[in-house]
PDB file of C-alpha atoms and ligand atoms in Angstrom:
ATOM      1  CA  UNK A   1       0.000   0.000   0.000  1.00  0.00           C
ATOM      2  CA  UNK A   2       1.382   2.996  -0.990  1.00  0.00           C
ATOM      3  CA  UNK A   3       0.060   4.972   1.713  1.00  0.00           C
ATOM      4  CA  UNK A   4       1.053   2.727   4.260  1.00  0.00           C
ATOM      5  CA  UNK A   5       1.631   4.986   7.535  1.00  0.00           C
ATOM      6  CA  UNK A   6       4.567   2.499   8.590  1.00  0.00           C
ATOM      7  CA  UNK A   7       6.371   2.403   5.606  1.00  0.00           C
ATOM      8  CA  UNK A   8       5.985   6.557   5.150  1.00  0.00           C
ATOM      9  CA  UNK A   9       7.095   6.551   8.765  1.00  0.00           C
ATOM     10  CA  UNK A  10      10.305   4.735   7.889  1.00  0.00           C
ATOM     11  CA  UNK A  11      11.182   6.710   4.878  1.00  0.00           C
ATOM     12  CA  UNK A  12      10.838   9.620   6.804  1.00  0.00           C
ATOM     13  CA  UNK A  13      13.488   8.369   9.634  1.00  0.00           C
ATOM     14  CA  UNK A  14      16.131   7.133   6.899  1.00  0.00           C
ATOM     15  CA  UNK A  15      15.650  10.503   4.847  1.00  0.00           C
ATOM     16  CA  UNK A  16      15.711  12.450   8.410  1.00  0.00           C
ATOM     17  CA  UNK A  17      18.965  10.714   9.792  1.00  0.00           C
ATOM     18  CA  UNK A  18      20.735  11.044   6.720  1.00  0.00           C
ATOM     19  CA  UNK A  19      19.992  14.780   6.503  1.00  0.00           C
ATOM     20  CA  UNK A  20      21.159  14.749  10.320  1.00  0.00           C
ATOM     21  CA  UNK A  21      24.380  13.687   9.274  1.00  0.00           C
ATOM     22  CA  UNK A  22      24.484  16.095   6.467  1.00  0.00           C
ATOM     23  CA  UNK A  23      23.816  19.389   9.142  1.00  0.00           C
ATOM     24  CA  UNK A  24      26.425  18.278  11.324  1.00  0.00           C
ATOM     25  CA  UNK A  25      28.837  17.699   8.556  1.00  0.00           C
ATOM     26  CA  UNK A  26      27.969  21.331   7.964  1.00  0.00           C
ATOM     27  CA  UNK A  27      28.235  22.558  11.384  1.00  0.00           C
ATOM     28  CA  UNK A  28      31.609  21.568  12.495  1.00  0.00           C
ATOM     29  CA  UNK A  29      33.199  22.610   9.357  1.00  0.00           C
ATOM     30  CA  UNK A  30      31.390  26.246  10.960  1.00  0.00           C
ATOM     31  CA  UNK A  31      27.859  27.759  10.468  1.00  0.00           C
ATOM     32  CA  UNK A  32      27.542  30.628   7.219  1.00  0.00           C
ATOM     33  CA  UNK A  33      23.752  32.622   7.480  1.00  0.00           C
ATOM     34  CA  UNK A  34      22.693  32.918   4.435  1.00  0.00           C
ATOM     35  CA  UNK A  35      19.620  35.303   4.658  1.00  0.00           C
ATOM     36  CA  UNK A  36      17.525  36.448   7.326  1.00  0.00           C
ATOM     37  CA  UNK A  37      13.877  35.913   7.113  1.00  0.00           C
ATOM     38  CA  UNK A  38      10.791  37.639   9.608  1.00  0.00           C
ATOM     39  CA  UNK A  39      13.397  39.929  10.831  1.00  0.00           C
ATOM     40  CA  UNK A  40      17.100  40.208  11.317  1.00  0.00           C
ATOM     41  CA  UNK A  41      17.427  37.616  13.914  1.00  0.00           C
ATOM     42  CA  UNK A  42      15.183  34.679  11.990  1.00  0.00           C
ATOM     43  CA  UNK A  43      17.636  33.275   9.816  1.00  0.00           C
ATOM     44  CA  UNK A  44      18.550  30.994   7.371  1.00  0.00           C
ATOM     45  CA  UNK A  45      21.947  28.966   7.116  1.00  0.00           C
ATOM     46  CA  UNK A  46      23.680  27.411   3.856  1.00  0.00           C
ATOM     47  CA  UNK A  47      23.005  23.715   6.250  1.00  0.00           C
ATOM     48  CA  UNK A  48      19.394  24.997   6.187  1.00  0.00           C
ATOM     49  CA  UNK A  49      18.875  25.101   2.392  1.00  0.00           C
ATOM     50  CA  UNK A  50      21.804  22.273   1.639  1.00  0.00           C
ATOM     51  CA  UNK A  51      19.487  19.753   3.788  1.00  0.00           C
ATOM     52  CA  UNK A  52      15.923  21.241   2.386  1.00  0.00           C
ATOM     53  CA  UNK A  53      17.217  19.807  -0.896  1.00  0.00           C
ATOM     54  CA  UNK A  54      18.762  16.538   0.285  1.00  0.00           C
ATOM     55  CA  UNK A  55      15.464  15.896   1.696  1.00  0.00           C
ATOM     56  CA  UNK A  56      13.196  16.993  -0.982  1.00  0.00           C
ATOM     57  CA  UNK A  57      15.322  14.607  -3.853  1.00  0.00           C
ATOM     58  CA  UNK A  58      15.488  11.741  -1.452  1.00  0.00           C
ATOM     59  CA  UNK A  59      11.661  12.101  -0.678  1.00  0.00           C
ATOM     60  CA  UNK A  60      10.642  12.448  -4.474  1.00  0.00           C
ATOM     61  CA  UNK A  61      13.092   9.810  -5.893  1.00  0.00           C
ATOM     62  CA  UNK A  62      11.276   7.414  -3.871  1.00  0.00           C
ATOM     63  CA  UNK A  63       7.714   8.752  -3.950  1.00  0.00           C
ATOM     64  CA  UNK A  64       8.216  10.888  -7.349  1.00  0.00           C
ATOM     65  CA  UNK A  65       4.217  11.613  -7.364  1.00  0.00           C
ATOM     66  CA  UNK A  66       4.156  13.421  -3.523  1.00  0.00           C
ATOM     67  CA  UNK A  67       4.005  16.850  -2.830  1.00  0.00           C
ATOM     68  CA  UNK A  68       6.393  18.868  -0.840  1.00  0.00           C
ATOM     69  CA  UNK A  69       6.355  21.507   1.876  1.00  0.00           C
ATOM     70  CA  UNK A  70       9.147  22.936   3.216  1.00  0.00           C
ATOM     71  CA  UNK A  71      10.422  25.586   5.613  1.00  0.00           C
ATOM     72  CA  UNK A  72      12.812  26.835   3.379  1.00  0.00           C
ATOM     73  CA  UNK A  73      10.769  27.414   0.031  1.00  0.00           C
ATOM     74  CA  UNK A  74      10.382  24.052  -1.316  1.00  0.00           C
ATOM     75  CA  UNK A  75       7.260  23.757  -2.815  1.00  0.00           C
ATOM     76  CA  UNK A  76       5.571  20.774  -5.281  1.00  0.00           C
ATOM     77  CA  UNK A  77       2.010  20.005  -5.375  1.00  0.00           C
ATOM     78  CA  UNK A  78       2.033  16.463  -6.122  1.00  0.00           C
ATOM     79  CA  UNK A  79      -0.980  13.615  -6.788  1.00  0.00           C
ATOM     80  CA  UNK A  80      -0.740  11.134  -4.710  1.00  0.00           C
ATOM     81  CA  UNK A  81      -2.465  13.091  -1.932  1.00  0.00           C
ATOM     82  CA  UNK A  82       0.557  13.089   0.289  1.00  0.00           C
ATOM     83  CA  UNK A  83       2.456  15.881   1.279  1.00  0.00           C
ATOM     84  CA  UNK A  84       5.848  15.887   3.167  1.00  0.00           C
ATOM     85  CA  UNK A  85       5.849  19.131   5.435  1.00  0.00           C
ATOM     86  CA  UNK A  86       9.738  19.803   6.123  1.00  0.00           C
ATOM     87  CA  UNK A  87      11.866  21.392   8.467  1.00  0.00           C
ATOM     88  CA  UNK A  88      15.609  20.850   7.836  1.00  0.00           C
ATOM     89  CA  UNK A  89      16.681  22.324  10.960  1.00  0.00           C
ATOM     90  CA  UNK A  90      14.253  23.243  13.607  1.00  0.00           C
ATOM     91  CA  UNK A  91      15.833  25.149  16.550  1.00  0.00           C
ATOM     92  CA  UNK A  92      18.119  27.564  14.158  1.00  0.00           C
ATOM     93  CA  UNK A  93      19.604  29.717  16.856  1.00  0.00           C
ATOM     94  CA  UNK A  94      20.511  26.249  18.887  1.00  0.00           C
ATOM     95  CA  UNK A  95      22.302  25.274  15.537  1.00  0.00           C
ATOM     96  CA  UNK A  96      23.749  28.840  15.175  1.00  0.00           C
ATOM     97  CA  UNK A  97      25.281  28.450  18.653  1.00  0.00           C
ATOM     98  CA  UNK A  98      25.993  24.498  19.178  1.00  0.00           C
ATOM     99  CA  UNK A  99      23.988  24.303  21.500  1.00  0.00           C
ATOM    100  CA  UNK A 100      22.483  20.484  20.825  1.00  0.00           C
ATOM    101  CA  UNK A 101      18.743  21.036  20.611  1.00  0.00           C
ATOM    102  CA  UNK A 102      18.338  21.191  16.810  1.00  0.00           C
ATOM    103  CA  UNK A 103      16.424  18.541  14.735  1.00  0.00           C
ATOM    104  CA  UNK A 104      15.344  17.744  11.408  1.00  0.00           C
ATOM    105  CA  UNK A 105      11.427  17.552  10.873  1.00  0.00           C
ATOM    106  CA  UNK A 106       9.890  15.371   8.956  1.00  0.00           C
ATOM    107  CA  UNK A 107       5.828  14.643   8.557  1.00  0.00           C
ATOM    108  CA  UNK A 108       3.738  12.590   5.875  1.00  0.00           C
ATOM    109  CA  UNK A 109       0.317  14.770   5.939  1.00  0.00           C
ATOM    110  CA  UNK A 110      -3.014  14.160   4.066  1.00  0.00           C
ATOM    111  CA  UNK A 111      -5.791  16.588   3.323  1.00  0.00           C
ATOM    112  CA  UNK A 112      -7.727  17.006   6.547  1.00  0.00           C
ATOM    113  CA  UNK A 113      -8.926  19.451   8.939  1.00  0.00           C
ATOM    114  CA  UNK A 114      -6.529  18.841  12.230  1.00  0.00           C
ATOM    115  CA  UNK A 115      -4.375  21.920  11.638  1.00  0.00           C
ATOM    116  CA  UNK A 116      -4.117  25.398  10.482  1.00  0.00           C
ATOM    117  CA  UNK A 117      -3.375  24.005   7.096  1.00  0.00           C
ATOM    118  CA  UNK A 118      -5.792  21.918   6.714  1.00  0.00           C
ATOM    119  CA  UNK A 119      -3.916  19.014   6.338  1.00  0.00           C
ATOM    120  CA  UNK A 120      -3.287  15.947   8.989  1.00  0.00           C
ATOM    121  CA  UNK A 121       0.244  13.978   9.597  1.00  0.00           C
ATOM    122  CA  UNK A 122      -0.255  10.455   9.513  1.00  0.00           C
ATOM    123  CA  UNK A 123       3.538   9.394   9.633  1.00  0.00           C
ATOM    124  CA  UNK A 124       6.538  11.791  11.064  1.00  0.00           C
ATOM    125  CA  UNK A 125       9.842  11.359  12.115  1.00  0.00           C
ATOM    126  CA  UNK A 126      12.499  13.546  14.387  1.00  0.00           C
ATOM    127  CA  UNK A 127      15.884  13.376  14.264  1.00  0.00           C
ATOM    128  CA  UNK A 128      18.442  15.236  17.091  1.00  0.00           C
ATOM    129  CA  UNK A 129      22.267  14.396  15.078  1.00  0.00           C
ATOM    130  CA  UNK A 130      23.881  15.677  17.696  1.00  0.00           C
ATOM    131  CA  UNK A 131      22.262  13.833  20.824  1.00  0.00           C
ATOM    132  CA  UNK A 132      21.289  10.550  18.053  1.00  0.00           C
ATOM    133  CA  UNK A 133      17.974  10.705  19.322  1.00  0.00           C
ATOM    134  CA  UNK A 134      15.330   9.358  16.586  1.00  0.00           C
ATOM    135  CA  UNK A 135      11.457   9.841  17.138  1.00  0.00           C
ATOM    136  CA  UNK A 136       9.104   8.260  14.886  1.00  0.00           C
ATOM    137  CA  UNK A 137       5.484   7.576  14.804  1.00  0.00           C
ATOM    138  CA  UNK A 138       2.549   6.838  12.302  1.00  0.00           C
ATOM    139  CA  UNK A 139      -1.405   6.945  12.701  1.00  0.00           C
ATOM    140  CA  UNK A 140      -2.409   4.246  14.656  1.00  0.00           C
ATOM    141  CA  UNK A 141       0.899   2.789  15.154  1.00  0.00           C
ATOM    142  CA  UNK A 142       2.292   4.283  18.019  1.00  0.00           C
ATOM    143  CA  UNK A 143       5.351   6.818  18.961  1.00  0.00           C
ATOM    144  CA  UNK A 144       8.986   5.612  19.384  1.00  0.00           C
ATOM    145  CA  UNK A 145      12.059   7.006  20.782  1.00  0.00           C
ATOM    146  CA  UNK A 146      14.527   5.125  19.501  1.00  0.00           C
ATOM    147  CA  UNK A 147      12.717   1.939  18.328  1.00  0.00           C
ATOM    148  CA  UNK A 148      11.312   1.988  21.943  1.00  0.00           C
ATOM    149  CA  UNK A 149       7.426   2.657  22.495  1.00  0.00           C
ATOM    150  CA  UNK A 150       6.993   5.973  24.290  1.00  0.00           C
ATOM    151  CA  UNK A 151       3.783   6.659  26.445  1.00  0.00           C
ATOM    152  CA  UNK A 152       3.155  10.010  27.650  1.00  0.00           C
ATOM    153  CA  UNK A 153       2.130  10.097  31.372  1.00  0.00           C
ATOM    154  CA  UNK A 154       2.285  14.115  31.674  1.00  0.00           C
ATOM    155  CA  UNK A 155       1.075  15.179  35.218  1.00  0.00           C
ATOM    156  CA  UNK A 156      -2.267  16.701  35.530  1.00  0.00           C
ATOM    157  CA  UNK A 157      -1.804  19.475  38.169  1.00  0.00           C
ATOM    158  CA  UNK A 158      -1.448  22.818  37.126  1.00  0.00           C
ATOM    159  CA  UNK A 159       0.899  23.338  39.772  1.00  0.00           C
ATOM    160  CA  UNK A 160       2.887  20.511  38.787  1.00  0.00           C
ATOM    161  CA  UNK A 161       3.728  21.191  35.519  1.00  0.00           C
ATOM    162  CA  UNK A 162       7.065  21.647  33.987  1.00  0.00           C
ATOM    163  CA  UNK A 163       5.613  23.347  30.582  1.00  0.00           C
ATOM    164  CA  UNK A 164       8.067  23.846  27.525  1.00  0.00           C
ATOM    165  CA  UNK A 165       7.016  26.988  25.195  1.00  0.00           C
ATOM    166  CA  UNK A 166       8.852  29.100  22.645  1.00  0.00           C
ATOM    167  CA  UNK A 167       9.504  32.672  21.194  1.00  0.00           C
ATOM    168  CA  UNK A 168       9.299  34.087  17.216  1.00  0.00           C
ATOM    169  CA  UNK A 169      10.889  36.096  15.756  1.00  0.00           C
ATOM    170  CA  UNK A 170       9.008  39.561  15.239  1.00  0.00           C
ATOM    171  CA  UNK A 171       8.844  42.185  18.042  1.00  0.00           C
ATOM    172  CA  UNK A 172       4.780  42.034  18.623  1.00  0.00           C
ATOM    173  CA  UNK A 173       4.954  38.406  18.714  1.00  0.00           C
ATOM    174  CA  UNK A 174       7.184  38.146  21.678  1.00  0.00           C
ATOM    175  CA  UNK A 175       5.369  40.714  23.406  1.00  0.00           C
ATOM    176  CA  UNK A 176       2.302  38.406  23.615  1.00  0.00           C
ATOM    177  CA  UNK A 177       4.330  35.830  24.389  1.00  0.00           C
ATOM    178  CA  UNK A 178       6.109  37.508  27.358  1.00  0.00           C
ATOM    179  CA  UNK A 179       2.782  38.700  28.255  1.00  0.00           C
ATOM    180  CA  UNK A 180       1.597  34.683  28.270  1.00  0.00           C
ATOM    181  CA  UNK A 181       4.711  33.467  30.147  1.00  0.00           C
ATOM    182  CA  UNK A 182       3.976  35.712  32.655  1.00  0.00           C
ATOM    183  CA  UNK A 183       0.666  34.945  33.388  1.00  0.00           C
ATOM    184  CA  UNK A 184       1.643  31.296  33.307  1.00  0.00           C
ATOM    185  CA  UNK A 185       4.880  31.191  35.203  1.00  0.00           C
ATOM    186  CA  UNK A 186       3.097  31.492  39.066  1.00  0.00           C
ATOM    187  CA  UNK A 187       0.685  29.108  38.449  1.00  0.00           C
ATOM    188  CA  UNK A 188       3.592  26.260  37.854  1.00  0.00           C
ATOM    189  CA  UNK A 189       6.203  24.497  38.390  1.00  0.00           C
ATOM    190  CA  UNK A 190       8.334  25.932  35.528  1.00  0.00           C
ATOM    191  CA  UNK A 191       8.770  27.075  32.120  1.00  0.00           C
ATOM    192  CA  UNK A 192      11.471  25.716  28.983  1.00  0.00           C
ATOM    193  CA  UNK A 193      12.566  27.082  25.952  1.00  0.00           C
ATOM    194  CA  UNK A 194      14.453  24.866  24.742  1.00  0.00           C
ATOM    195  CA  UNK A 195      14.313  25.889  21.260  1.00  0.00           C
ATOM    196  CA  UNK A 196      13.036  23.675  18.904  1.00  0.00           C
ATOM    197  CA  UNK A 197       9.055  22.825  18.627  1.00  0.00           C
ATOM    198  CA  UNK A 198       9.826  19.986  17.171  1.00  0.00           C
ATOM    199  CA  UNK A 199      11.969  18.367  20.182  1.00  0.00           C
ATOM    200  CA  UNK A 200       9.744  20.093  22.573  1.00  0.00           C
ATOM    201  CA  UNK A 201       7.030  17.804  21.399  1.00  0.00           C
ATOM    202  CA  UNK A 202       9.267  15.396  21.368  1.00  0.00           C
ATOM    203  CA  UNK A 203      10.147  15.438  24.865  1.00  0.00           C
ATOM    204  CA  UNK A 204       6.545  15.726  25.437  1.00  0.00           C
ATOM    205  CA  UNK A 205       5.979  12.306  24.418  1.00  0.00           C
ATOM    206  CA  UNK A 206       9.188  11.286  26.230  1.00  0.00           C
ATOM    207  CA  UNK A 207       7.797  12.417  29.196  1.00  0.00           C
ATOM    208  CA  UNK A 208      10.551  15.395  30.080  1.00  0.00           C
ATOM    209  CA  UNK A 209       7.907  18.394  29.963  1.00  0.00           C
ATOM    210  CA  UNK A 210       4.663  17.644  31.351  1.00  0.00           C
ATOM    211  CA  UNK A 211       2.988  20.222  29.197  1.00  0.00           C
ATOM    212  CA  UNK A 212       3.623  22.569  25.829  1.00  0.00           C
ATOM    213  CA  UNK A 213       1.662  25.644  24.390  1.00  0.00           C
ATOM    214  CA  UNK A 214       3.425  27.861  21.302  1.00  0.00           C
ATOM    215  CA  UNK A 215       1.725  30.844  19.386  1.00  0.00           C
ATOM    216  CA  UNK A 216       2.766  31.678  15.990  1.00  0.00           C
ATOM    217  CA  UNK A 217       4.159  27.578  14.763  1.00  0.00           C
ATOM    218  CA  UNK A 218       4.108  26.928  11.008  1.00  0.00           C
ATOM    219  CA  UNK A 219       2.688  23.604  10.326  1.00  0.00           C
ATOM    220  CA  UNK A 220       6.509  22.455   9.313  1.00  0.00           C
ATOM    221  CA  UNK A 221       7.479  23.173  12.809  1.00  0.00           C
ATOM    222  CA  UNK A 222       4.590  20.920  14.571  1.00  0.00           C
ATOM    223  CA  UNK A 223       3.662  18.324  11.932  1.00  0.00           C
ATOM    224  CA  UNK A 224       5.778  15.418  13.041  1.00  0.00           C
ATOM    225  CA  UNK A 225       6.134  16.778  16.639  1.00  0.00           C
ATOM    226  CA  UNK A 226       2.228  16.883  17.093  1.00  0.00           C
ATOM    227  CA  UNK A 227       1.776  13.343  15.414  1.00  0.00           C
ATOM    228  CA  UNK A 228       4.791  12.079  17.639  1.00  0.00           C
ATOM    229  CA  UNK A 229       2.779  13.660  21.058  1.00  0.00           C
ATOM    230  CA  UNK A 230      -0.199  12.264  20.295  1.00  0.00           C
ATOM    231  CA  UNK A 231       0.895   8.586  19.430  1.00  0.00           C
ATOM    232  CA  UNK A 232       2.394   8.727  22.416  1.00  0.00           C
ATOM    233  CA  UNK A 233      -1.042   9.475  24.199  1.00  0.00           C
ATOM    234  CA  UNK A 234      -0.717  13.688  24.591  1.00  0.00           C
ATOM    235  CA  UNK A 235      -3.393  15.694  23.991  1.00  0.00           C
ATOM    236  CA  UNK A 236      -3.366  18.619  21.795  1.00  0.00           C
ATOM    237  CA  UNK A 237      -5.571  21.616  21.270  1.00  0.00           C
ATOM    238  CA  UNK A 238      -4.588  22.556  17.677  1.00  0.00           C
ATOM    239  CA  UNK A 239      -5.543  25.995  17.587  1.00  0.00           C
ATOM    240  CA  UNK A 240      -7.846  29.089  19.366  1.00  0.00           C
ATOM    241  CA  UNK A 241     -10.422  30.004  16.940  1.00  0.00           C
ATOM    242  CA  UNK A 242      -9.867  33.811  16.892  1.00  0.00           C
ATOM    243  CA  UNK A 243      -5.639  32.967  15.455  1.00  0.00           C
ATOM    244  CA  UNK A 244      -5.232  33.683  11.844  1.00  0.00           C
ATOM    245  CA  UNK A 245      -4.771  30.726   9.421  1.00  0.00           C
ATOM    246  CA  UNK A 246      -1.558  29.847   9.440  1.00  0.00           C
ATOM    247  CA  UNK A 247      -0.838  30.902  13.064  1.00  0.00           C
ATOM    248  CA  UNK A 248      -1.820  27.800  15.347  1.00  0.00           C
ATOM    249  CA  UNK A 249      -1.934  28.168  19.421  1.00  0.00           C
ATOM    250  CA  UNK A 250      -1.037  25.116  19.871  1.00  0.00           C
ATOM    251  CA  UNK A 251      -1.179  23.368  23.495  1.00  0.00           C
ATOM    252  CA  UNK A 252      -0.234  19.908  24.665  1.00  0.00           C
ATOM    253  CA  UNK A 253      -0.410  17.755  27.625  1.00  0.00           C
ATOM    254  CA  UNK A 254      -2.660  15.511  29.775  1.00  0.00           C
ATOM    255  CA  UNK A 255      -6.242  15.596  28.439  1.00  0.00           C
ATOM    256  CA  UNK A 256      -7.227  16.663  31.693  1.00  0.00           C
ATOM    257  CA  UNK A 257      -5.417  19.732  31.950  1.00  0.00           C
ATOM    258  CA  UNK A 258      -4.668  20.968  28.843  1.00  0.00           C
ATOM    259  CA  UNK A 259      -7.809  23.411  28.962  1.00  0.00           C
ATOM    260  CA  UNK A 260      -7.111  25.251  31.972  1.00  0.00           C
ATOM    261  CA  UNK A 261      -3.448  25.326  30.554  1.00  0.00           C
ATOM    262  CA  UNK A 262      -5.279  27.132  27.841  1.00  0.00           C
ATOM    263  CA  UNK A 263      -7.307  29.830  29.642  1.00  0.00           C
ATOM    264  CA  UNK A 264      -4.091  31.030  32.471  1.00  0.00           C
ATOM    265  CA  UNK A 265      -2.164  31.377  28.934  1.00  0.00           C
ATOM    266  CA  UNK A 266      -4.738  33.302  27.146  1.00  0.00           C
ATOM    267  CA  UNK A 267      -5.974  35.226  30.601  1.00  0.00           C
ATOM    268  CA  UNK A 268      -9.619  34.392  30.105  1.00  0.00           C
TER     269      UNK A 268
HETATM  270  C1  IPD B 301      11.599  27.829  15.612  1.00  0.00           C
HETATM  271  C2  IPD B 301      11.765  26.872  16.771  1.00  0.00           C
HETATM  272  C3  IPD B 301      11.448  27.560  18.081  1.00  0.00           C
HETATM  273  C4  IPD B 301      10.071  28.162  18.087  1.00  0.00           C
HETATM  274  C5  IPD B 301       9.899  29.113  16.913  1.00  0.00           C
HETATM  275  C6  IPD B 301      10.204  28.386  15.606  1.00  0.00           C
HETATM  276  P1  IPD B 301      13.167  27.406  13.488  1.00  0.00           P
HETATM  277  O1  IPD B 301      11.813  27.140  14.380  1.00  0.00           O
HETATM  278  O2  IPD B 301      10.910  25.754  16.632  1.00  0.00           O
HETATM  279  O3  IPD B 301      11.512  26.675  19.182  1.00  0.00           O
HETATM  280  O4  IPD B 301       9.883  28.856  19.299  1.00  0.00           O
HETATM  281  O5  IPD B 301       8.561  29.553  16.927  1.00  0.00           O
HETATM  282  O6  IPD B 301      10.098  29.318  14.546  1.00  0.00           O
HETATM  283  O7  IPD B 301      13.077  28.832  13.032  1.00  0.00           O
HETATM  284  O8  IPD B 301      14.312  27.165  14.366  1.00  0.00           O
HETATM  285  O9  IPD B 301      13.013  26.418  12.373  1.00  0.00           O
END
């Protein structure tokens, strides 16, 4: 079956690892910013594109009727139905400075009405080169870490909660999302930015961050992550109703406490 969610699911892991390999090639030879993208500290390295292609070529020599998505431009209808949503390096700035929190993205989606794009992942994988870590999962199939099953036992507590989020890029962005963090940040146990949406949803399912919420993700950032969370048995809001298309408020966590997550983080 051509659509088989397993098989998509490996394909995305070998095609994920490889690129992997290929940033951190890249990064100890040193890092070279090639453009800068929302605004002068949103940019985009020579690993960034380098990888975007790898990826693409690998994806359509072995699926040559798919579409493509990617972060960095890549962009190919397809007519098979699936679409591969893409992010070569998620976590930029970590890859900028070495710090090892960067990951390449990679999701299978079909049409369908889960996220801001209207599109659903039904096989995604996650790939950190520098730590080795490998997260998979497809529809129905599960979440792995590693070849291992991962099950997501978040706690339930507000109070408890050790909650990753992250920043953009653009001034009026971060505003709102100071403004969020700091109506969050009493009622918890703490806050992460780690860097990375992809591999905080990844250590979602892993079960290091009991919670997640993010304004502003584009659906290459959360398309594997999201899929990977809730194989492993997270829940996910997928977005507030008064966001813009294209600008999920995404929050994640136990089902029973992802809604009042929701309304200390939005003040209502
Ligand atoms: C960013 C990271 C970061 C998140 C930003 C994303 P990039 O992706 O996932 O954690 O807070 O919203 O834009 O730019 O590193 O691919």
């Amino acid at each position: 079956n051509a659509h088989d969610p397993e098989s998509l699911a490996r394909l995305a892991a070998g095609v994920a690892t490889r690129a992997g390999e290929l940033i951190v090639r890249m990064r100890d030879r040193g890092v070279t910013v090639a453009a800068s993208k929302s605004s002068a500290i949103d940019v985009v390295t020579e690993a960034d594109r380098a990888a975007e292609r790898r990826i693409v070529d690998e994806l359509l020599a072995a699926r040559p009727e798919d579409g493509v998505l990617g972060e960095e431009g890549a962009g190919v209808a397809g007519t098979s139905g699936i679409t591969w949503g893409i992010d070569p390096i998620d976590g930029t700035t970590n890859y900028l400075y070495d710090i090892p929190a960067f990951a390449v993205s990679i999701a299978a989606t079909v049409p369908g009405d889960a996220y801001a794009d209207r599109r659903r992942a039904v096989a995604a994988a996650v790939c950190n080169p520098r730590t080795g870590e490998l997260f998979e999962a497809w529809e129905g199939g599960g979440a792995r870490l590693g070849g291992t099953r991962l099950r997501f036992a978040g706690r339930a507590e507000l109070g408890a909660l050790l909650v990753g989020t992250g920043f953009g890029y653009t001034e009026e962005r971060r505003r709102e999302q100071a403004e969020a963090a700091a109506r969050l940040i009493p009622h918890v146990r703490d806050i992460r930015r780690i860097g990375s949406a992809a591999l905080d949803l990844c250590n979602l399912a892993a079960g290091r961050l009991d919670a997640y919420y993010e304004r502003g993700l584009q659906p290459w950032d959360y398309a594997a992550g999201a899929l990977i969370a809730t194989e492993a048995g997270a829940a996910i809001i997928g977005r507030d109703e008064a966001t813009p298309p294209g600008e999920p408020y995404l929050f994640a966590g136990d089902a029973a406490v992802v809604d009042e997550l929701r309304s200390v983080v939005l003040g209502g």
